[in-house]
Amino acid sequence: MTSNQRKENSSKTAEKILAVARKVFAEHGYNGTHMDEIATRANVNKATLYYQIGDKDTLYANVIHQVIGNVAQDIVRAVAEARTPEEKLKAYIACIAQAVDKNPEIPPIMMREIASGGVNLPRLVVEDFVSVIATLMGILEEGTKKGIFIETIPFLIHMMILGSILLYKGSLPIKDRQTWLPASIRNKDKKIKGNIANEVAKLILRAVKKSRV
Amino acid sequence: MTSNQRKENSSKTAEKILAVARKVFAEHGYNGTHMDEIATRANVNKATLYYQIGDKDTLYANVIHQVIGNVAQDIVRAVAEARTPEEKLKAYIACIAQAVDKNPEIPPIMMREIASGGVNLPRLVVEDFVSVIATLMGILEEGTKKGIFIETIPFLIHMMILGSILLYKGSLPIKDRQTWLPASIRNKDKKIKGNIANEVAKLILRAVKKSRV
DNA sequence: GGTCAGTTTAACTACATGGTTAAATTAATC
DNA sequence: GATTAATTTAACCATGTAGTTAAACTGACC
């Protein structure tokens, strides 16, 4: 076994590369991203990048895993901790919103990934998605059986939740950039900035719950 | 003035190029699309492509315009024809769903466009979006004033509607491709195939309407 | 201070891709 | 059937980009 400082420095550069790659892939997508840009923005020689991580596909796979790998487990855990279907559904939504809040690279990357039919998605990640949807199906079924929820199409509900959050968050840059956009549209939702989870949860629950109290 | 047949043939090739470009851009996105592939799949020499249409940006702008240029006007018109806020909201949703049904290139292209912050969107198209959202704001405000709807965040509602449809439609290829996906997820929503408009409308109205009859 | 493994670097290669050009082809008009 | 303008084509060019290589550097250990 050799030095420690070397290893630390080395893993530091690797992390820096990963962090930068994450941003760049989110900005430009897989095809729009150039290894040179990543190297430059990470203050690293391109060969170092290849030495530390590998080719473009590997780098992208790493980013994907880092970005959306853990969300699934979070969701499953958070849902398990909640008691009623209603609480579970709230936890489900909060988890997704929180994940997106924590790393804003999720919307662009996921939307592009869906757009391209998930060609670049590692099997492991797809399996994560499956477990997430399965969780939601469980929640909805339980709710329906208990007479709390109406009958629904789980896959659609999931896309409604995910779509709301992804598109809402993902559109903020456009909205902010288009300075000539009518103020009525730009300002109307300032009040909920950063926390749409509650609003989405409210709407989804209203849509799904049978009786209103 | 010269021949007519020439012009017809010429415009035919141009249309063929446009049609193919649409598909290819939808499949691979702007950066992932190569002019050679378009030319090949359109059975046209690459120089012909450039002669008929122009460079890549121009071609893409044409595609964008063709794909999502007319939807906005459709929505505004359809909404204007409806009477009550509830009917208007239904028309709004039906219009979007119908547009997506008619050309399945919308989801991938729009999602990627949002993902990249709308950098490639012609101003005209952005203006169309604005008019759409403005329309929805009108509907929601009217409904709220009349005491039919609860108070909401229009921009979020729009993203909820659009997100549901885009992600649902856009994810079908993935779902279908992943043959190893649990049958419970794959089949659960066979019944609504091709017509999620009603389902989305039902859910959104449940979410937004004040009293339930 | 010499050696050695891990790490970084400048320079380079191979190839793909957006775009061009000049010549060939086509069909209408005389 | 010669002319002419619109259209198509094969071959070409310039540039950008993923990936490589061999040499230089770094710091721990003897």
XYZ file of C-alpha atoms (C1' of nucleotides) in Angstrom:
486
model
C 0.000 0.000 0.000
C 1.277 3.427 -0.878
C 0.662 7.009 0.129
C -2.563 8.367 1.500
C -2.224 11.951 0.438
C -1.919 10.801 -3.142
C -5.134 8.872 -2.908
C -6.934 11.727 -1.237
C -5.844 14.187 -3.877
C -6.727 11.737 -6.570
C -10.217 11.081 -5.262
C -10.644 14.819 -4.837
C -9.986 15.403 -8.517
C -12.325 12.556 -9.393
C -15.045 14.115 -7.296
C -14.448 17.499 -8.836
C -14.743 15.967 -12.294
C -17.972 14.225 -11.328
C -19.451 17.399 -9.907
C -18.610 19.391 -13.002
C -19.754 16.627 -15.341
C -23.076 16.608 -13.567
C -23.614 20.257 -14.290
C -22.439 20.102 -17.859
C -24.506 17.035 -18.725
C -27.522 18.754 -17.183
C -26.868 21.858 -19.243
C -26.231 20.303 -22.626
C -27.382 16.707 -22.500
C -25.266 13.713 -23.419
C -24.584 14.601 -27.037
C -24.204 18.296 -26.371
C -21.583 17.714 -23.716
C -17.903 17.749 -24.692
C -15.215 16.099 -22.681
C -13.001 19.121 -23.244
C -15.515 21.401 -21.584
C -15.749 19.163 -18.556
C -11.976 18.996 -18.306
C -11.595 22.743 -18.675
C -14.293 23.627 -16.191
C -12.881 21.149 -13.704
C -9.401 22.642 -14.132
C -8.099 19.271 -15.122
C -6.248 17.927 -18.097
C -8.423 15.866 -20.346
C -6.116 12.889 -20.024
C -6.519 13.107 -16.261
C -10.235 12.877 -16.752
C -9.799 9.706 -18.756
C -7.293 8.358 -16.269
C -9.575 8.973 -13.310
C -12.916 7.953 -14.679
C -12.907 6.537 -18.169
C -14.744 7.273 -21.353
C -17.799 9.430 -21.868
C -20.312 6.643 -21.353
C -18.777 5.624 -18.063
C -18.713 9.213 -16.898
C -22.354 9.664 -17.823
C -23.360 6.446 -16.119
C -21.608 7.653 -12.977
C -23.450 10.939 -13.120
C -26.803 9.284 -13.660
C -26.229 6.929 -10.781
C -25.110 9.730 -8.494
C -28.013 11.950 -9.471
C -30.986 9.613 -9.396
C -29.641 6.473 -7.829
C -30.521 7.196 -4.253
C -33.860 8.893 -4.687
C -35.676 5.599 -5.099
C -34.520 4.183 -1.790
C -35.361 7.444 -0.044
C -38.894 7.257 -1.350
C -39.454 3.664 -0.398
C -38.127 4.311 3.106
C -40.077 7.513 3.677
C -43.280 5.900 2.498
C -42.754 2.909 4.740
C -42.520 5.202 7.746
C -45.886 6.834 7.093
C -49.102 5.290 8.395
C -52.173 6.178 6.352
C -52.367 6.131 2.560
C -52.842 9.863 2.642
C -49.693 10.384 4.663
C -47.841 7.954 2.447
C -48.854 9.823 -0.664
C -47.721 13.069 0.912
C -44.381 11.525 1.821
C -44.027 10.174 -1.706
C -44.511 13.605 -3.229
C -42.384 15.366 -0.645
C -39.537 12.964 -1.313
C -39.505 13.613 -5.017
C -39.790 17.362 -4.575
C -37.036 17.325 -2.025
C -34.721 15.329 -4.243
C -35.267 17.765 -7.079
C -34.681 20.673 -4.741
C -31.453 19.211 -3.519
C -30.034 18.679 -6.969
C -31.484 20.749 -9.762
C -29.770 18.579 -12.341
C -32.513 16.006 -12.007
C -35.163 17.680 -14.189
C -33.080 18.262 -17.312
C -31.350 14.914 -17.102
C -34.525 12.935 -16.454
C -36.558 14.712 -19.076
C -33.903 14.128 -21.692
C -33.580 10.548 -20.588
C -37.299 9.980 -21.022
C -37.193 11.836 -24.322
C -34.624 9.451 -25.687
C -36.496 6.402 -24.518
C -34.133 5.699 -21.669
C -31.487 4.348 -23.993
C -28.676 5.460 -21.727
C -30.282 4.374 -18.475
C -28.383 1.660 -16.651
C -30.619 -1.301 -15.828
C -30.113 -0.618 -12.151
C -31.660 2.812 -12.431
C -34.632 1.529 -14.390
C -35.152 -1.004 -11.641
C -35.181 1.846 -9.163
C -37.926 3.507 -11.152
C -39.902 0.323 -11.129
C -39.663 0.061 -7.377
C -40.865 3.641 -7.077
C -43.901 3.060 -9.238
C -44.595 -0.177 -7.456
C -44.574 1.753 -4.191
C -47.069 4.230 -5.543
C -49.265 1.418 -6.806
C -49.246 -0.002 -3.326
C -50.288 3.280 -1.796
C -53.096 3.844 -4.262
C -54.411 0.320 -3.991
C -54.434 0.462 -0.224
C -56.256 3.757 -0.348
C -58.791 2.444 -2.797
C -59.408 -0.703 -0.776
C -59.965 1.322 2.366
C -62.460 3.466 0.513
C -60.391 6.603 0.933
C -59.226 6.999 -2.660
C -61.118 6.712 -5.900
C -59.948 4.193 -8.462
C -57.086 5.564 -10.555
C -54.382 4.668 -13.036
C -51.227 4.552 -10.927
C -48.869 5.063 -13.824
C -50.716 8.216 -14.793
C -50.765 9.499 -11.238
C -47.054 8.957 -11.017
C -46.464 10.868 -14.229
C -48.742 13.603 -12.976
C -46.728 14.017 -9.812
C -43.357 13.655 -11.476
C -44.386 15.750 -14.462
C -45.632 18.592 -12.304
C -42.419 18.773 -10.356
C -40.026 18.207 -13.239
C -41.689 20.624 -15.610
C -42.329 23.244 -12.977
C -38.774 23.206 -11.712
C -37.349 22.719 -15.163
C -39.236 25.664 -16.577
C -38.126 28.167 -13.995
C -34.922 28.988 -15.897
C -36.921 29.703 -19.050
C -39.395 31.829 -17.165
C -36.635 33.775 -15.494
C -34.640 34.210 -18.661
C -37.522 35.575 -20.713
C -37.513 39.022 -19.180
C -40.144 40.230 -21.622
C -42.616 37.686 -20.279
C -45.750 39.228 -18.778
C -45.280 39.981 -15.114
C -48.570 38.284 -14.352
C -47.068 34.959 -15.329
C -43.656 35.575 -13.818
C -44.834 36.679 -10.390
C -48.019 34.778 -9.768
C -46.201 31.973 -7.993
C -43.436 33.748 -6.161
C -45.047 32.849 -2.873
C -44.391 29.138 -3.160
C -40.831 29.468 -4.360
C -38.795 26.407 -3.511
C -41.595 24.429 -1.989
C -44.111 23.155 -4.444
C -44.320 19.841 -2.646
C -47.195 21.020 -0.475
C -49.055 22.530 -3.381
C -48.674 19.427 -5.528
C -49.626 17.187 -2.635
C -52.718 19.261 -1.990
C -53.839 19.040 -5.591
C -53.105 15.364 -6.007
C -54.892 14.503 -2.793
C -57.884 16.539 -3.827
C -57.889 14.676 -7.112
C -57.551 11.253 -5.586
C -59.457 11.395 -2.316
C -63.015 10.219 -2.317
C -64.727 12.441 0.214
C -63.811 15.951 1.174
C -63.790 16.801 4.873
C -42.089 31.842 -64.438
C -40.994 28.311 -65.169
C -42.316 24.792 -64.809
C -44.848 23.593 -62.326
C -43.866 19.975 -62.167
C -40.405 21.023 -61.118
C -41.776 23.031 -58.263
C -44.080 20.250 -57.191
C -41.288 17.722 -57.160
C -39.071 20.154 -55.350
C -41.585 20.896 -52.656
C -42.239 17.191 -52.371
C -38.606 16.525 -51.556
C -38.627 19.427 -49.132
C -41.645 17.967 -47.396
C -40.064 14.557 -47.282
C -36.972 16.046 -45.717
C -39.061 17.900 -43.150
C -41.017 14.786 -42.256
C -37.885 12.732 -41.782
C -36.101 15.504 -39.897
C -39.017 15.652 -37.519
C -38.657 12.012 -36.652
C -34.904 12.102 -36.358
C -34.831 15.203 -34.193
C -37.473 13.621 -31.979
C -35.392 10.468 -31.680
C -31.997 11.961 -31.020
C -32.463 15.596 -30.103
C -30.723 18.510 -31.756
C -27.162 17.563 -30.958
C -27.715 13.872 -31.482
C -29.116 14.394 -34.945
C -26.795 14.230 -37.944
C -27.561 15.809 -41.268
C -26.255 12.697 -42.997
C -28.807 10.524 -41.264
C -31.638 12.797 -42.286
C -30.413 12.852 -45.861
C -30.017 9.095 -45.986
C -33.386 8.321 -44.428
C -35.065 10.798 -46.745
C -33.372 9.177 -49.763
C -31.880 12.501 -50.672
C -28.379 13.727 -51.260
C -27.073 15.846 -48.439
C -26.412 18.750 -50.767
C -30.050 18.586 -51.852
C -31.026 18.930 -48.231
C -28.945 22.053 -47.936
C -30.241 23.359 -51.242
C -33.852 22.859 -50.253
C -33.851 23.985 -46.661
C -30.601 25.367 -45.383
C -28.384 24.626 -42.442
C -29.152 22.570 -39.371
C -30.525 25.435 -37.324
C -32.946 26.436 -40.027
C -34.091 22.877 -40.444
C -34.645 22.516 -36.725
C -36.527 25.786 -36.521
C -38.779 24.571 -39.323
C -39.438 21.333 -37.496
C -40.195 23.092 -34.239
C -42.576 25.446 -35.922
C -44.312 22.647 -37.770
C -44.602 20.515 -34.673
C -45.748 22.944 -32.005
C -46.591 26.063 -33.939
C -50.272 25.430 -34.435
C -51.192 23.866 -31.134
C -51.413 27.197 -29.375
C -54.004 28.637 -31.743
C -56.023 25.445 -31.547
C -56.158 25.712 -27.789
C -57.156 29.346 -27.710
C -59.900 28.723 -30.262
C -61.260 25.606 -28.615
C -61.357 27.280 -25.232
C -63.140 30.297 -26.640
C -65.888 28.056 -27.966
C -66.616 26.525 -24.571
C -69.006 28.175 -22.145
C -68.309 27.360 -18.495
C -64.871 27.363 -16.862
C -65.256 23.634 -16.372
C -65.935 23.059 -20.054
C -63.086 25.369 -20.967
C -60.675 23.481 -18.796
C -61.788 20.233 -20.372
C -61.300 21.687 -23.832
C -57.877 22.957 -22.845
C -56.758 19.531 -21.733
C -58.387 17.744 -24.650
C -56.596 20.029 -27.089
C -53.173 19.318 -25.680
C -53.807 15.585 -25.504
C -55.120 15.595 -29.041
C -52.102 17.476 -30.365
C -49.775 14.996 -28.719
C -51.806 12.124 -30.093
C -51.632 13.515 -33.584
C -47.877 13.920 -33.572
C -45.926 11.851 -31.128
C -42.822 13.918 -31.774
C -44.097 16.584 -29.413
C -43.166 14.950 -26.106
C -39.502 14.247 -26.804
C -38.930 17.543 -28.554
C -40.683 19.618 -25.921
C -39.098 17.853 -23.003
C -35.648 18.309 -24.445
C -36.432 21.900 -25.242
C -37.457 22.564 -21.657
C -34.430 20.662 -20.430
C -32.099 22.934 -22.323
C -33.800 26.059 -21.129
C -35.503 26.751 -24.418
C -32.283 27.949 -25.987
C -33.319 26.784 -29.440
C -36.902 27.986 -29.239
C -37.799 30.677 -31.760
C -39.318 33.726 -30.089
C -42.542 33.091 -31.954
C -42.983 29.711 -30.322
C -42.298 31.063 -26.860
C -44.952 33.661 -27.496
C -47.337 30.854 -28.351
C -46.596 29.241 -25.011
C -47.289 32.490 -23.252
C -50.663 32.817 -24.933
C -51.490 29.274 -23.843
C -50.632 29.907 -20.234
C -52.461 33.216 -20.346
C -55.519 31.341 -21.568
C -55.303 28.921 -18.679
C -54.895 31.773 -16.236
C -58.065 33.280 -17.625
C -59.976 30.042 -17.171
C -58.776 29.518 -13.625
C -59.429 33.104 -12.583
C -62.917 33.022 -14.017
C -63.611 29.789 -12.200
C -62.271 31.147 -8.944
C -64.269 34.351 -9.228
C -67.435 32.400 -9.882
C -66.754 30.303 -6.805
C -66.461 27.111 -8.813
C -62.713 26.611 -8.490
C -60.432 26.892 -5.524
C -57.546 29.319 -5.673
C -54.562 27.809 -7.500
C -51.211 28.571 -9.056
C -51.950 28.630 -12.788
C -48.380 27.979 -13.837
C -48.283 24.872 -11.695
C -51.617 23.649 -12.983
C -50.375 24.086 -16.507
C -47.258 22.099 -15.778
C -49.350 19.458 -14.088
C -51.519 19.048 -17.160
C -48.679 19.258 -19.645
C -46.395 17.145 -17.501
C -48.949 14.393 -17.114
C -49.513 14.151 -20.824
C -45.925 14.578 -21.953
C -44.438 12.165 -19.457
C -47.199 9.617 -19.827
C -47.011 9.585 -23.589
C -43.258 9.963 -23.597
C -42.764 7.037 -21.244
C -44.818 4.566 -23.203
C -41.864 3.614 -25.427
C -39.754 2.888 -22.367
C -42.486 0.878 -20.748
C -43.056 -1.110 -23.892
C -39.372 -1.658 -24.538
C -38.636 -2.996 -21.066
C -40.128 -6.402 -21.585
C -38.931 -7.582 -18.199
C -41.046 -4.923 -16.477
C -43.665 -6.365 -14.124
C -46.887 -7.053 -15.961
C -48.805 -5.243 -13.239
C -47.232 -1.982 -14.315
C -47.330 -2.652 -18.024
C -50.977 -3.645 -18.233
C -52.691 -1.648 -15.549
C -53.576 1.136 -17.944
C -54.286 -0.671 -21.163
C -57.896 0.347 -20.905
C -57.278 4.031 -21.505
C -54.869 3.533 -24.362
C -54.738 6.544 -26.632
C -57.146 8.638 -24.665
C -55.785 9.947 -21.455
C -57.408 13.312 -22.020
C -60.536 12.262 -20.153
C -58.625 10.755 -17.305
C -56.396 13.794 -16.900
C -59.362 16.124 -17.168
C -61.207 14.160 -14.517
C -58.304 14.341 -12.108
C -57.508 17.990 -12.702
C -61.140 18.982 -12.284
C -61.404 16.999 -9.085
C -58.290 18.805 -7.865
C -59.474 22.240 -8.847
C -63.226 22.224 -8.322
C -64.566 23.509 -5.066
C -67.612 21.398 -4.416
C -68.235 17.871 -5.561
C -71.695 17.123 -6.909
C 19.393 11.098 -2.868
C 17.632 7.282 -5.447
C 13.787 4.526 -6.669
C 9.211 3.504 -7.519
C 3.988 3.699 -8.031
C 0.481 6.880 -8.693
C -0.832 10.911 -11.071
C -0.756 14.741 -14.304
C 0.499 16.874 -18.645
C 1.256 18.547 -23.689
C 0.985 16.902 -27.956
C -1.047 13.931 -31.029
C -4.298 10.735 -33.811
C -8.293 9.076 -36.035
C -12.509 9.958 -37.379
C -16.983 11.915 -37.741
C -19.760 15.644 -39.094
C -21.534 20.234 -40.761
C -21.145 22.457 -44.767
C -19.424 23.510 -49.881
C -18.526 23.170 -54.863
C -18.558 22.409 -59.491
C -20.310 19.370 -62.583
C -24.245 16.607 -64.191
C -29.175 15.978 -64.878
C -33.847 17.177 -65.694
C -37.850 19.065 -67.955
C -40.152 22.936 -69.745
C -39.934 26.629 -73.598
C -38.384 28.276 -78.001
C -33.078 19.784 -80.705
C -30.871 23.789 -78.602
C -31.346 26.722 -74.600
C -32.075 27.658 -70.083
C -33.073 27.584 -65.169
C -34.163 24.613 -61.388
C -32.610 20.699 -59.132
C -29.701 16.847 -57.861
C -25.272 14.562 -57.302
C -20.387 12.808 -56.081
C -16.497 14.319 -54.251
C -14.402 17.319 -51.284
C -12.953 20.497 -47.193
C -12.379 22.282 -42.586
C -13.178 21.749 -38.145
C -14.305 19.738 -33.836
C -14.151 16.030 -30.715
C -13.493 11.394 -28.355
C -9.776 9.062 -27.056
C -4.310 7.942 -26.749
C 0.565 8.180 -25.723
C 4.824 8.843 -23.961
C 7.062 11.763 -21.123
C 7.193 14.588 -16.887
C 6.067 15.218 -12.225
C 5.028 14.143 -7.227
C 5.824 12.506 -2.886
C 6.343 8.502 0.066
C 9.685 4.954 1.496
C 14.398 2.900 1.598
